[in-house]
PDB file of C-alpha atoms in Angstrom:
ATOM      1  CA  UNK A  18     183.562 131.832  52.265  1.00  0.00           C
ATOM      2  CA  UNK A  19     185.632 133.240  49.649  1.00  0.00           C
ATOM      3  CA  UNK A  20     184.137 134.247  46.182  1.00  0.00           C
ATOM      4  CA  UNK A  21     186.270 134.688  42.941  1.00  0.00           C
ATOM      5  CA  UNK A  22     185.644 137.050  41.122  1.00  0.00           C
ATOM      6  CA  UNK A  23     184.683 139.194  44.157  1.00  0.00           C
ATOM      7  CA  UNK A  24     181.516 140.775  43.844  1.00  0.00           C
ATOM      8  CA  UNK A  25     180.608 138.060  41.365  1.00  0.00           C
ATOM      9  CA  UNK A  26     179.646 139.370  38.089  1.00  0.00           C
ATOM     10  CA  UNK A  27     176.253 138.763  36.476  1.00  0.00           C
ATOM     11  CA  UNK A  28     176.538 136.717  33.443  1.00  0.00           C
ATOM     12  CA  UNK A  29     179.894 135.397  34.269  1.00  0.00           C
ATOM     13  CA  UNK A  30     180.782 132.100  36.383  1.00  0.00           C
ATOM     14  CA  UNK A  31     182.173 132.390  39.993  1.00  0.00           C
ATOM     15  CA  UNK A  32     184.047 129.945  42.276  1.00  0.00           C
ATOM     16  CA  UNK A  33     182.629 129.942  46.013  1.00  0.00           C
ATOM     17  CA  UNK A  34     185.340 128.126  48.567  1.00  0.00           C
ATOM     18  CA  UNK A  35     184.425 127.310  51.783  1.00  0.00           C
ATOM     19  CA  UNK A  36     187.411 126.005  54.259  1.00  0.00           C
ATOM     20  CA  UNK A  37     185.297 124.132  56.777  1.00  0.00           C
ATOM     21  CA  UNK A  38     188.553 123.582  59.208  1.00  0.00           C
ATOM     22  CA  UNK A  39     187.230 124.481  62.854  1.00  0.00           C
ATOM     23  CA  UNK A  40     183.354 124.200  61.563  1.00  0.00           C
ATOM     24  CA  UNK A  41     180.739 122.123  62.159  1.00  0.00           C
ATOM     25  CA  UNK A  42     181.046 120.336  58.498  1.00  0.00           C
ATOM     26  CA  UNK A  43     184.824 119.822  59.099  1.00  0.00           C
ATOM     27  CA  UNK A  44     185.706 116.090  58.377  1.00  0.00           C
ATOM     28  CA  UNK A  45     182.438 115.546  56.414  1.00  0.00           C
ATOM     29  CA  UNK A  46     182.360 114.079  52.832  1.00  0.00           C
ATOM     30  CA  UNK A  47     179.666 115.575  51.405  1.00  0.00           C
ATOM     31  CA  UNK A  48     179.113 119.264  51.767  1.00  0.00           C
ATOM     32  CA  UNK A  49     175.961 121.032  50.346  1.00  0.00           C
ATOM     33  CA  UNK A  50     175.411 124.907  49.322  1.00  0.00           C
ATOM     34  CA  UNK A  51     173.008 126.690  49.957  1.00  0.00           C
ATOM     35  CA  UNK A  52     172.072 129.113  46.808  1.00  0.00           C
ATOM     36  CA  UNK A  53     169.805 132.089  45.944  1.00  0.00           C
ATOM     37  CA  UNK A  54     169.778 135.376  43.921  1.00  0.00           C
ATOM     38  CA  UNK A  55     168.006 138.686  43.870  1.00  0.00           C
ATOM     39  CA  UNK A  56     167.246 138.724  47.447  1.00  0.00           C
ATOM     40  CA  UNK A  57     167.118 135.277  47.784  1.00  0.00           C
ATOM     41  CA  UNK A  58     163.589 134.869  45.514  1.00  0.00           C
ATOM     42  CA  UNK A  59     165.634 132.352  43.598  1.00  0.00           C
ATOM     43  CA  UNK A  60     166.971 129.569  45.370  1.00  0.00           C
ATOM     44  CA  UNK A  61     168.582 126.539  43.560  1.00  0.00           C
ATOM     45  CA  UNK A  62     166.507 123.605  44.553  1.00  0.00           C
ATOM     46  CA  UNK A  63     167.977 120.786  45.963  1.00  0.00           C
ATOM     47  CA  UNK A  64     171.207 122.569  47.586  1.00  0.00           C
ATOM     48  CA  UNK A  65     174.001 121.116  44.902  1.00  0.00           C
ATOM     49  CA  UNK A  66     176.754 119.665  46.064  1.00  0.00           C
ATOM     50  CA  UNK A  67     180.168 120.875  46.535  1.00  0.00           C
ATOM     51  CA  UNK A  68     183.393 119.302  45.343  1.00  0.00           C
ATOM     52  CA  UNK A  69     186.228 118.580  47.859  1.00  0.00           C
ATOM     53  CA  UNK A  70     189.261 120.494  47.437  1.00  0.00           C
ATOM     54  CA  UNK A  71     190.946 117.993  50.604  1.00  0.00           C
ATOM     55  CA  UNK A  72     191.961 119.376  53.450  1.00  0.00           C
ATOM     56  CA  UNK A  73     188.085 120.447  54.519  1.00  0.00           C
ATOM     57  CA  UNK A  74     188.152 123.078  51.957  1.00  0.00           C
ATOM     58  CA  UNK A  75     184.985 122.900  48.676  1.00  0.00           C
ATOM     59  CA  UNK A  76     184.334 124.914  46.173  1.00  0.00           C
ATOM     60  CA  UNK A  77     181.516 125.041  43.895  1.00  0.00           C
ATOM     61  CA  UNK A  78     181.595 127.218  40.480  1.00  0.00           C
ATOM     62  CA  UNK A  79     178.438 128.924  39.627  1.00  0.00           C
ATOM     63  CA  UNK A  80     177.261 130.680  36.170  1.00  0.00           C
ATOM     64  CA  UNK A  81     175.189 133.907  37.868  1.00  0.00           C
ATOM     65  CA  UNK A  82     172.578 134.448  35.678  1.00  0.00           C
ATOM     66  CA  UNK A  83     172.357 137.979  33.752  1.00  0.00           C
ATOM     67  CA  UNK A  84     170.130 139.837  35.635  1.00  0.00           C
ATOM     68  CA  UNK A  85     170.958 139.229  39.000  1.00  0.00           C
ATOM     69  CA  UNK A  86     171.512 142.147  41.391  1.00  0.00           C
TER      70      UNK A  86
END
């Protein structure tokens, strides 16, 4: 998992890629993330889903809220 910018920044978005090549989601359409903040006490409910890059790789840009640690 690669994020960009790395640390994210709070009010400001970030791109999470995930190359699933040699994983278990490797070869699957649909791939889902997983998302919290502050220790996990604010999880994005359902898990959204990530866009396919090809080539097993998916990214997903996220606006961290201000405020998070």
């Amino acid at each position: 998992v690669i994020t960009s910018p790395n640390p994210p920044i709070a009010g400001q978005n970030v791109t999470i890629t995930y190359d699933a090549t040699g994983r278990d989601l490797a070869g699957q359409s649909n791939v889902y993330i997983h998302m919290g903040r502050n220790g996990w006490t604010n999880i994005i409910q359902p898990n959204p889903q990530m866009t396919s890059l090809g080539s097993n790789r998916y990214s997903y840009l996220y606006n961290v809220p201000g405020g998070t640690t």
